[in-house]
Amino acid sequence: MVPILAGLALTGSIFFPCSFLICTFLLRKWVGIQSRAVQIAVAMRLTSVLQAVMASVCGWYIVTNCYHDFLYARCWLVDIYMSFGLPYMLYDIGAMYASYHRDAEAKQNAIISKKLTFVPFLNRQKLIITHHLLVAFVGYPIALFYRNGKGDFFLGCILLTELSSPFVNLRAILKKFNRTGSNLYRINNALILLIFFLCRILIFPITFWVYSWDKQVYWFQVPWMIPWHCTLGCTIIGGFQLMWYVMFAKAMWKMHEKGAKVDRNKNLANGAVGEKSA
């Protein structure tokens, strides 16, 4: 079994970088984007959307095939996608750094040594880098080797958290093309707050409630009944999701306040012009 899982991980380590390269090629040849920085930034986001769609589809399939027995039902897709998707976390760190470095060069209109951008990149993206490394080197090994065949349903729920990623990446793409004033950007922001909350925050209390219902115990007893590494993993992942949600909410509120201020200034300016005309 281990050689098969290793082969799937190797396949994933080839698939995601190749998807990124194909996206950069298509953006240059078909869309006509010539800026290398924009190509890399958008290709990174499109590859993330691809991974999110695959993970969400797999999660839905796993959940619908295991809901009849929350703890012991098995699904063949769990180990396959967990192994295949593991390299994405490491690829994404590299893609984020490539995008960060190219953006720095584009802003200064000069070639910059990677040594000058690596530490600033780590400082700026330390939260998501920590998340990716913990998922890759702690979460995936636990999911693959330390579950004793239990909990496929709950792993499917974890994969469903990726449902919010396409909207998060669409927001970044629209921002890259200076479309932050568009109705699509505003609608997408509202969808992010809703779907992110449902899929990445509320999913943990729901899975705990499902387990408590199955075991006929109180919800608050679940963290002390399940294996300690499951409780720790849910706490760490849930903590990251909550921090990101707060960051999203603050950023969107600031954008709303800024837009409201601009509208007030426009109204005042129009009023002043009207008074002069009168």
PDB file of N, CA and C in Angstrom, residues 43-120:
ATOM      1  N   ALA A  43      -1.977  32.473 -12.492  1.00  0.00           N
ATOM      2  CA  ALA A  43      -1.813  31.025 -12.650  1.00  0.00           C
ATOM      3  C   ALA A  43      -1.799  30.329 -11.295  1.00  0.00           C
ATOM      4  N   MET A  44      -1.162  30.940 -10.315  1.00  0.00           N
ATOM      5  CA  MET A  44      -1.148  30.373  -8.967  1.00  0.00           C
ATOM      6  C   MET A  44      -2.567  30.256  -8.430  1.00  0.00           C
ATOM      7  N   ARG A  45      -3.367  31.303  -8.653  1.00  0.00           N
ATOM      8  CA  ARG A  45      -4.746  31.302  -8.166  1.00  0.00           C
ATOM      9  C   ARG A  45      -5.608  30.280  -8.911  1.00  0.00           C
ATOM     10  N   LEU A  46      -5.411  30.157 -10.211  1.00  0.00           N
ATOM     11  CA  LEU A  46      -6.185  29.196 -10.990  1.00  0.00           C
ATOM     12  C   LEU A  46      -5.849  27.758 -10.590  1.00  0.00           C
ATOM     13  N   THR A  47      -4.580  27.509 -10.311  1.00  0.00           N
ATOM     14  CA  THR A  47      -4.187  26.171  -9.842  1.00  0.00           C
ATOM     15  C   THR A  47      -4.795  25.878  -8.483  1.00  0.00           C
ATOM     16  N   SER A  48      -4.875  26.891  -7.650  1.00  0.00           N
ATOM     17  CA  SER A  48      -5.508  26.727  -6.343  1.00  0.00           C
ATOM     18  C   SER A  48      -6.991  26.421  -6.494  1.00  0.00           C
ATOM     19  N   VAL A  49      -7.642  27.083  -7.452  1.00  0.00           N
ATOM     20  CA  VAL A  49      -9.054  26.797  -7.726  1.00  0.00           C
ATOM     21  C   VAL A  49      -9.225  25.349  -8.191  1.00  0.00           C
ATOM     22  N   LEU A  50      -8.333  24.905  -9.058  1.00  0.00           N
ATOM     23  CA  LEU A  50      -8.381  23.519  -9.551  1.00  0.00           C
ATOM     24  C   LEU A  50      -8.272  22.529  -8.398  1.00  0.00           C
ATOM     25  N   GLN A  51      -7.319  22.751  -7.515  1.00  0.00           N
ATOM     26  CA  GLN A  51      -7.149  21.863  -6.362  1.00  0.00           C
ATOM     27  C   GLN A  51      -8.379  21.909  -5.465  1.00  0.00           C
ATOM     28  N   ALA A  52      -8.936  23.098  -5.276  1.00  0.00           N
ATOM     29  CA  ALA A  52     -10.108  23.235  -4.407  1.00  0.00           C
ATOM     30  C   ALA A  52     -11.313  22.493  -4.976  1.00  0.00           C
ATOM     31  N   VAL A  53     -11.498  22.585  -6.278  1.00  0.00           N
ATOM     32  CA  VAL A  53     -12.618  21.887  -6.917  1.00  0.00           C
ATOM     33  C   VAL A  53     -12.449  20.372  -6.775  1.00  0.00           C
ATOM     34  N   MET A  54     -11.245  19.884  -7.030  1.00  0.00           N
ATOM     35  CA  MET A  54     -11.000  18.447  -6.905  1.00  0.00           C
ATOM     36  C   MET A  54     -11.212  17.984  -5.466  1.00  0.00           C
ATOM     37  N   ALA A  55     -10.698  18.732  -4.508  1.00  0.00           N
ATOM     38  CA  ALA A  55     -10.842  18.351  -3.099  1.00  0.00           C
ATOM     39  C   ALA A  55     -12.304  18.377  -2.673  1.00  0.00           C
ATOM     40  N   SER A  56     -13.045  19.379  -3.126  1.00  0.00           N
ATOM     41  CA  SER A  56     -14.459  19.496  -2.757  1.00  0.00           C
ATOM     42  C   SER A  56     -15.286  18.359  -3.346  1.00  0.00           C
ATOM     43  N   VAL A  57     -15.025  18.020  -4.606  1.00  0.00           N
ATOM     44  CA  VAL A  57     -15.738  16.911  -5.247  1.00  0.00           C
ATOM     45  C   VAL A  57     -15.437  15.601  -4.521  1.00  0.00           C
ATOM     46  N   CYS A  58     -14.158  15.390  -4.202  1.00  0.00           N
ATOM     47  CA  CYS A  58     -13.775  14.179  -3.455  1.00  0.00           C
ATOM     48  C   CYS A  58     -14.431  14.169  -2.078  1.00  0.00           C
ATOM     49  N   GLY A  59     -14.429  15.322  -1.414  1.00  0.00           N
ATOM     50  CA  GLY A  59     -15.054  15.411  -0.094  1.00  0.00           C
ATOM     51  C   GLY A  59     -16.531  15.084  -0.133  1.00  0.00           C
ATOM     52  N   TRP A  60     -17.228  15.623  -1.142  1.00  0.00           N
ATOM     53  CA  TRP A  60     -18.654  15.346  -1.277  1.00  0.00           C
ATOM     54  C   TRP A  60     -18.902  13.862  -1.533  1.00  0.00           C
ATOM     55  N   TYR A  61     -18.094  13.276  -2.389  1.00  0.00           N
ATOM     56  CA  TYR A  61     -18.236  11.844  -2.687  1.00  0.00           C
ATOM     57  C   TYR A  61     -18.011  11.006  -1.432  1.00  0.00           C
ATOM     58  N   ILE A  62     -16.991  11.351  -0.656  1.00  0.00           N
ATOM     59  CA  ILE A  62     -16.670  10.602   0.561  1.00  0.00           C
ATOM     60  C   ILE A  62     -17.789  10.727   1.586  1.00  0.00           C
ATOM     61  N   VAL A  63     -18.275  11.952   1.795  1.00  0.00           N
ATOM     62  CA  VAL A  63     -19.335  12.184   2.787  1.00  0.00           C
ATOM     63  C   VAL A  63     -20.606  11.431   2.408  1.00  0.00           C
ATOM     64  N   THR A  64     -20.990  11.499   1.142  1.00  0.00           N
ATOM     65  CA  THR A  64     -22.231  10.840   0.713  1.00  0.00           C
ATOM     66  C   THR A  64     -22.123   9.315   0.725  1.00  0.00           C
ATOM     67  N   ASN A  65     -20.903   8.797   0.719  1.00  0.00           N
ATOM     68  CA  ASN A  65     -20.723   7.350   0.761  1.00  0.00           C
ATOM     69  C   ASN A  65     -20.461   6.819   2.171  1.00  0.00           C
ATOM     70  N   CYS A  66     -20.281   7.722   3.124  1.00  0.00           N
ATOM     71  CA  CYS A  66     -19.933   7.276   4.483  1.00  0.00           C
ATOM     72  C   CYS A  66     -20.914   7.772   5.551  1.00  0.00           C
ATOM     73  N   TYR A  67     -21.945   8.521   5.151  1.00  0.00           N
ATOM     74  CA  TYR A  67     -22.810   9.116   6.165  1.00  0.00           C
ATOM     75  C   TYR A  67     -23.608   8.072   6.956  1.00  0.00           C
ATOM     76  N   HIS A  68     -23.749   6.862   6.411  1.00  0.00           N
ATOM     77  CA  HIS A  68     -24.526   5.829   7.094  1.00  0.00           C
ATOM     78  C   HIS A  68     -23.793   5.280   8.327  1.00  0.00           C
ATOM     79  N   ASP A  69     -22.470   5.471   8.374  1.00  0.00           N
ATOM     80  CA  ASP A  69     -21.697   5.044   9.547  1.00  0.00           C
ATOM     81  C   ASP A  69     -20.544   6.030   9.708  1.00  0.00           C
ATOM     82  N   PHE A  70     -20.764   7.029  10.563  1.00  0.00           N
ATOM     83  CA  PHE A  70     -19.836   8.160  10.653  1.00  0.00           C
ATOM     84  C   PHE A  70     -18.414   7.756  11.022  1.00  0.00           C
ATOM     85  N   LEU A  71     -18.271   6.700  11.794  1.00  0.00           N
ATOM     86  CA  LEU A  71     -16.955   6.366  12.323  1.00  0.00           C
ATOM     87  C   LEU A  71     -16.249   5.260  11.537  1.00  0.00           C
ATOM     88  N   TYR A  72     -16.985   4.228  11.139  1.00  0.00           N
ATOM     89  CA  TYR A  72     -16.320   3.044  10.592  1.00  0.00           C
ATOM     90  C   TYR A  72     -16.469   2.867   9.080  1.00  0.00           C
ATOM     91  N   ALA A  73     -17.354   3.624   8.431  1.00  0.00           N
ATOM     92  CA  ALA A  73     -17.523   3.474   6.983  1.00  0.00           C
ATOM     93  C   ALA A  73     -16.246   3.883   6.263  1.00  0.00           C
ATOM     94  N   ARG A  74     -15.867   3.097   5.256  1.00  0.00           N
ATOM     95  CA  ARG A  74     -14.648   3.367   4.508  1.00  0.00           C
ATOM     96  C   ARG A  74     -14.986   3.806   3.093  1.00  0.00           C
ATOM     97  N   CYS A  75     -14.125   4.644   2.516  1.00  0.00           N
ATOM     98  CA  CYS A  75     -14.260   5.077   1.127  1.00  0.00           C
ATOM     99  C   CYS A  75     -12.882   4.987   0.472  1.00  0.00           C
ATOM    100  N   TRP A  76     -12.829   4.350  -0.674  1.00  0.00           N
ATOM    101  CA  TRP A  76     -11.568   4.109  -1.362  1.00  0.00           C
ATOM    102  C   TRP A  76     -10.855   5.403  -1.759  1.00  0.00           C
ATOM    103  N   LEU A  77     -11.624   6.502  -1.870  1.00  0.00           N
ATOM    104  CA  LEU A  77     -11.050   7.744  -2.381  1.00  0.00           C
ATOM    105  C   LEU A  77     -10.232   8.503  -1.343  1.00  0.00           C
ATOM    106  N   VAL A  78     -10.419   8.197  -0.063  1.00  0.00           N
ATOM    107  CA  VAL A  78      -9.762   8.978   0.996  1.00  0.00           C
ATOM    108  C   VAL A  78      -8.245   8.926   0.878  1.00  0.00           C
ATOM    109  N   ASP A  79      -7.684   7.736   0.951  1.00  0.00           N
ATOM    110  CA  ASP A  79      -6.227   7.599   0.915  1.00  0.00           C
ATOM    111  C   ASP A  79      -5.663   8.052  -0.436  1.00  0.00           C
ATOM    112  N   ILE A  80      -6.423   7.836  -1.498  1.00  0.00           N
ATOM    113  CA  ILE A  80      -5.955   8.221  -2.838  1.00  0.00           C
ATOM    114  C   ILE A  80      -5.795   9.733  -2.938  1.00  0.00           C
ATOM    115  N   TYR A  81      -6.850  10.480  -2.555  1.00  0.00           N
ATOM    116  CA  TYR A  81      -6.720  11.931  -2.711  1.00  0.00           C
ATOM    117  C   TYR A  81      -5.809  12.541  -1.651  1.00  0.00           C
ATOM    118  N   MET A  82      -5.801  11.981  -0.468  1.00  0.00           N
ATOM    119  CA  MET A  82      -4.893  12.500   0.554  1.00  0.00           C
ATOM    120  C   MET A  82      -3.444  12.396   0.086  1.00  0.00           C
ATOM    121  N   SER A  83      -3.093  11.282  -0.539  1.00  0.00           N
ATOM    122  CA  SER A  83      -1.725  11.103  -1.035  1.00  0.00           C
ATOM    123  C   SER A  83      -1.457  12.010  -2.226  1.00  0.00           C
ATOM    124  N   PHE A  84      -2.407  12.072  -3.139  1.00  0.00           N
ATOM    125  CA  PHE A  84      -2.255  12.893  -4.336  1.00  0.00           C
ATOM    126  C   PHE A  84      -2.197  14.382  -3.987  1.00  0.00           C
ATOM    127  N   GLY A  85      -3.005  14.815  -3.023  1.00  0.00           N
ATOM    128  CA  GLY A  85      -3.089  16.232  -2.691  1.00  0.00           C
ATOM    129  C   GLY A  85      -2.007  16.735  -1.764  1.00  0.00           C
ATOM    130  N   LEU A  86      -1.299  15.827  -1.105  1.00  0.00           N
ATOM    131  CA  LEU A  86      -0.256  16.245  -0.155  1.00  0.00           C
ATOM    132  C   LEU A  86       0.766  17.201  -0.770  1.00  0.00           C
ATOM    133  N   PRO A  87       1.325  16.920  -1.966  1.00  0.00           N
ATOM    134  CA  PRO A  87       2.349  17.826  -2.523  1.00  0.00           C
ATOM    135  C   PRO A  87       1.843  19.225  -2.836  1.00  0.00           C
ATOM    136  N   TYR A  88       0.518  19.382  -2.931  1.00  0.00           N
ATOM    137  CA  TYR A  88      -0.004  20.715  -3.253  1.00  0.00           C
ATOM    138  C   TYR A  88       0.431  21.749  -2.222  1.00  0.00           C
ATOM    139  N   MET A  89       0.443  21.356  -0.960  1.00  0.00           N
ATOM    140  CA  MET A  89       0.791  22.307   0.098  1.00  0.00           C
ATOM    141  C   MET A  89       2.211  22.843  -0.083  1.00  0.00           C
ATOM    142  N   LEU A  90       3.126  21.961  -0.453  1.00  0.00           N
ATOM    143  CA  LEU A  90       4.510  22.394  -0.662  1.00  0.00           C
ATOM    144  C   LEU A  90       4.650  23.170  -1.971  1.00  0.00           C
ATOM    145  N   TYR A  91       3.956  22.694  -3.017  1.00  0.00           N
ATOM    146  CA  TYR A  91       3.965  23.435  -4.287  1.00  0.00           C
ATOM    147  C   TYR A  91       3.455  24.860  -4.080  1.00  0.00           C
ATOM    148  N   ASP A  92       2.368  25.004  -3.303  1.00  0.00           N
ATOM    149  CA  ASP A  92       1.729  26.312  -3.151  1.00  0.00           C
ATOM    150  C   ASP A  92       2.659  27.305  -2.464  1.00  0.00           C
ATOM    151  N   ILE A  93       3.458  26.829  -1.518  1.00  0.00           N
ATOM    152  CA  ILE A  93       4.434  27.729  -0.878  1.00  0.00           C
ATOM    153  C   ILE A  93       5.422  28.245  -1.919  1.00  0.00           C
ATOM    154  N   GLY A  94       5.915  27.340  -2.775  1.00  0.00           N
ATOM    155  CA  GLY A  94       6.833  27.757  -3.829  1.00  0.00           C
ATOM    156  C   GLY A  94       6.183  28.706  -4.822  1.00  0.00           C
ATOM    157  N   ALA A  95       4.928  28.443  -5.186  1.00  0.00           N
ATOM    158  CA  ALA A  95       4.221  29.317  -6.127  1.00  0.00           C
ATOM    159  C   ALA A  95       3.979  30.694  -5.513  1.00  0.00           C
ATOM    160  N   MET A  96       3.634  30.723  -4.237  1.00  0.00           N
ATOM    161  CA  MET A  96       3.424  32.010  -3.572  1.00  0.00           C
ATOM    162  C   MET A  96       4.712  32.832  -3.546  1.00  0.00           C
ATOM    163  N   TYR A  97       5.832  32.148  -3.292  1.00  0.00           N
ATOM    164  CA  TYR A  97       7.100  32.876  -3.273  1.00  0.00           C
ATOM    165  C   TYR A  97       7.459  33.389  -4.668  1.00  0.00           C
ATOM    166  N   ALA A  98       7.232  32.566  -5.705  1.00  0.00           N
ATOM    167  CA  ALA A  98       7.514  33.011  -7.073  1.00  0.00           C
ATOM    168  C   ALA A  98       6.686  34.241  -7.416  1.00  0.00           C
ATOM    169  N   SER A  99       5.415  34.252  -7.005  1.00  0.00           N
ATOM    170  CA  SER A  99       4.546  35.399  -7.256  1.00  0.00           C
ATOM    171  C   SER A  99       5.015  36.625  -6.482  1.00  0.00           C
ATOM    172  N   TYR A 100       5.390  36.419  -5.227  1.00  0.00           N
ATOM    173  CA  TYR A 100       5.867  37.527  -4.393  1.00  0.00           C
ATOM    174  C   TYR A 100       7.141  38.140  -4.986  1.00  0.00           C
ATOM    175  N   HIS A 101       8.057  37.280  -5.419  1.00  0.00           N
ATOM    176  CA  HIS A 101       9.327  37.759  -5.976  1.00  0.00           C
ATOM    177  C   HIS A 101       9.100  38.542  -7.277  1.00  0.00           C
ATOM    178  N   ARG A 102       8.251  38.016  -8.149  1.00  0.00           N
ATOM    179  CA  ARG A 102       7.967  38.699  -9.411  1.00  0.00           C
ATOM    180  C   ARG A 102       7.260  40.035  -9.183  1.00  0.00           C
ATOM    181  N   ASP A 103       6.368  40.075  -8.198  1.00  0.00           N
ATOM    182  CA  ASP A 103       5.709  41.340  -7.871  1.00  0.00           C
ATOM    183  C   ASP A 103       6.718  42.380  -7.403  1.00  0.00           C
ATOM    184  N   ALA A 104       7.678  41.938  -6.584  1.00  0.00           N
ATOM    185  CA  ALA A 104       8.711  42.856  -6.103  1.00  0.00           C
ATOM    186  C   ALA A 104       9.540  43.399  -7.262  1.00  0.00           C
ATOM    187  N   GLU A 105       9.888  42.528  -8.214  1.00  0.00           N
ATOM    188  CA  GLU A 105      10.651  42.974  -9.380  1.00  0.00           C
ATOM    189  C   GLU A 105       9.832  43.924 -10.248  1.00  0.00           C
ATOM    190  N   ALA A 106       8.536  43.640 -10.385  1.00  0.00           N
ATOM    191  CA  ALA A 106       7.683  44.493 -11.208  1.00  0.00           C
ATOM    192  C   ALA A 106       7.526  45.884 -10.586  1.00  0.00           C
ATOM    193  N   LYS A 107       7.419  45.943  -9.267  1.00  0.00           N
ATOM    194  CA  LYS A 107       7.256  47.228  -8.596  1.00  0.00           C
ATOM    195  C   LYS A 107       8.508  48.092  -8.713  1.00  0.00           C
ATOM    196  N   GLN A 108       9.683  47.459  -8.650  1.00  0.00           N
ATOM    197  CA  GLN A 108      10.937  48.209  -8.735  1.00  0.00           C
ATOM    198  C   GLN A 108      11.490  48.275 -10.154  1.00  0.00           C
ATOM    199  N   ASN A 109      10.818  47.532 -11.065  1.00  0.00           N
ATOM    200  CA  ASN A 109      11.240  47.505 -12.475  1.00  0.00           C
ATOM    201  C   ASN A 109      12.723  47.161 -12.594  1.00  0.00           C
ATOM    202  N   ALA A 110      13.112  46.124 -11.872  1.00  0.00           N
ATOM    203  CA  ALA A 110      14.513  45.701 -11.870  1.00  0.00           C
ATOM    204  C   ALA A 110      14.594  44.244 -11.436  1.00  0.00           C
ATOM    205  N   ILE A 111      15.679  43.595 -11.806  1.00  0.00           N
ATOM    206  CA  ILE A 111      15.912  42.218 -11.368  1.00  0.00           C
ATOM    207  C   ILE A 111      16.435  42.240  -9.935  1.00  0.00           C
ATOM    208  N   ILE A 112      15.790  41.472  -9.064  1.00  0.00           N
ATOM    209  CA  ILE A 112      16.131  41.464  -7.640  1.00  0.00           C
ATOM    210  C   ILE A 112      16.614  40.073  -7.256  1.00  0.00           C
ATOM    211  N   SER A 113      17.651  40.026  -6.437  1.00  0.00           N
ATOM    212  CA  SER A 113      18.135  38.745  -5.936  1.00  0.00           C
ATOM    213  C   SER A 113      17.087  38.102  -5.048  1.00  0.00           C
ATOM    214  N   LYS A 114      16.916  36.797  -5.184  1.00  0.00           N
ATOM    215  CA  LYS A 114      15.938  36.083  -4.370  1.00  0.00           C
ATOM    216  C   LYS A 114      16.279  36.146  -2.885  1.00  0.00           C
ATOM    217  N   LYS A 115      17.547  36.370  -2.574  1.00  0.00           N
ATOM    218  CA  LYS A 115      17.943  36.488  -1.171  1.00  0.00           C
ATOM    219  C   LYS A 115      17.283  37.703  -0.507  1.00  0.00           C
ATOM    220  N   LEU A 116      16.983  38.728  -1.299  1.00  0.00           N
ATOM    221  CA  LEU A 116      16.412  39.957  -0.750  1.00  0.00           C
ATOM    222  C   LEU A 116      14.903  39.865  -0.537  1.00  0.00           C
ATOM    223  N   THR A 117      14.269  38.903  -1.174  1.00  0.00           N
ATOM    224  CA  THR A 117      12.813  38.796  -1.056  1.00  0.00           C
ATOM    225  C   THR A 117      12.364  37.603  -0.216  1.00  0.00           C
ATOM    226  N   PHE A 118      13.264  36.678   0.066  1.00  0.00           N
ATOM    227  CA  PHE A 118      12.851  35.443   0.741  1.00  0.00           C
ATOM    228  C   PHE A 118      12.402  35.703   2.176  1.00  0.00           C
ATOM    229  N   VAL A 119      13.205  36.433   2.954  1.00  0.00           N
ATOM    230  CA  VAL A 119      12.843  36.695   4.354  1.00  0.00           C
ATOM    231  C   VAL A 119      11.598  37.562   4.456  1.00  0.00           C
ATOM    232  N   PRO A 120      11.486  38.657   3.676  1.00  0.00           N
ATOM    233  CA  PRO A 120      10.229  39.415   3.704  1.00  0.00           C
ATOM    234  C   PRO A 120       9.005  38.574   3.345  1.00  0.00           C
TER     235      PRO A 120
END
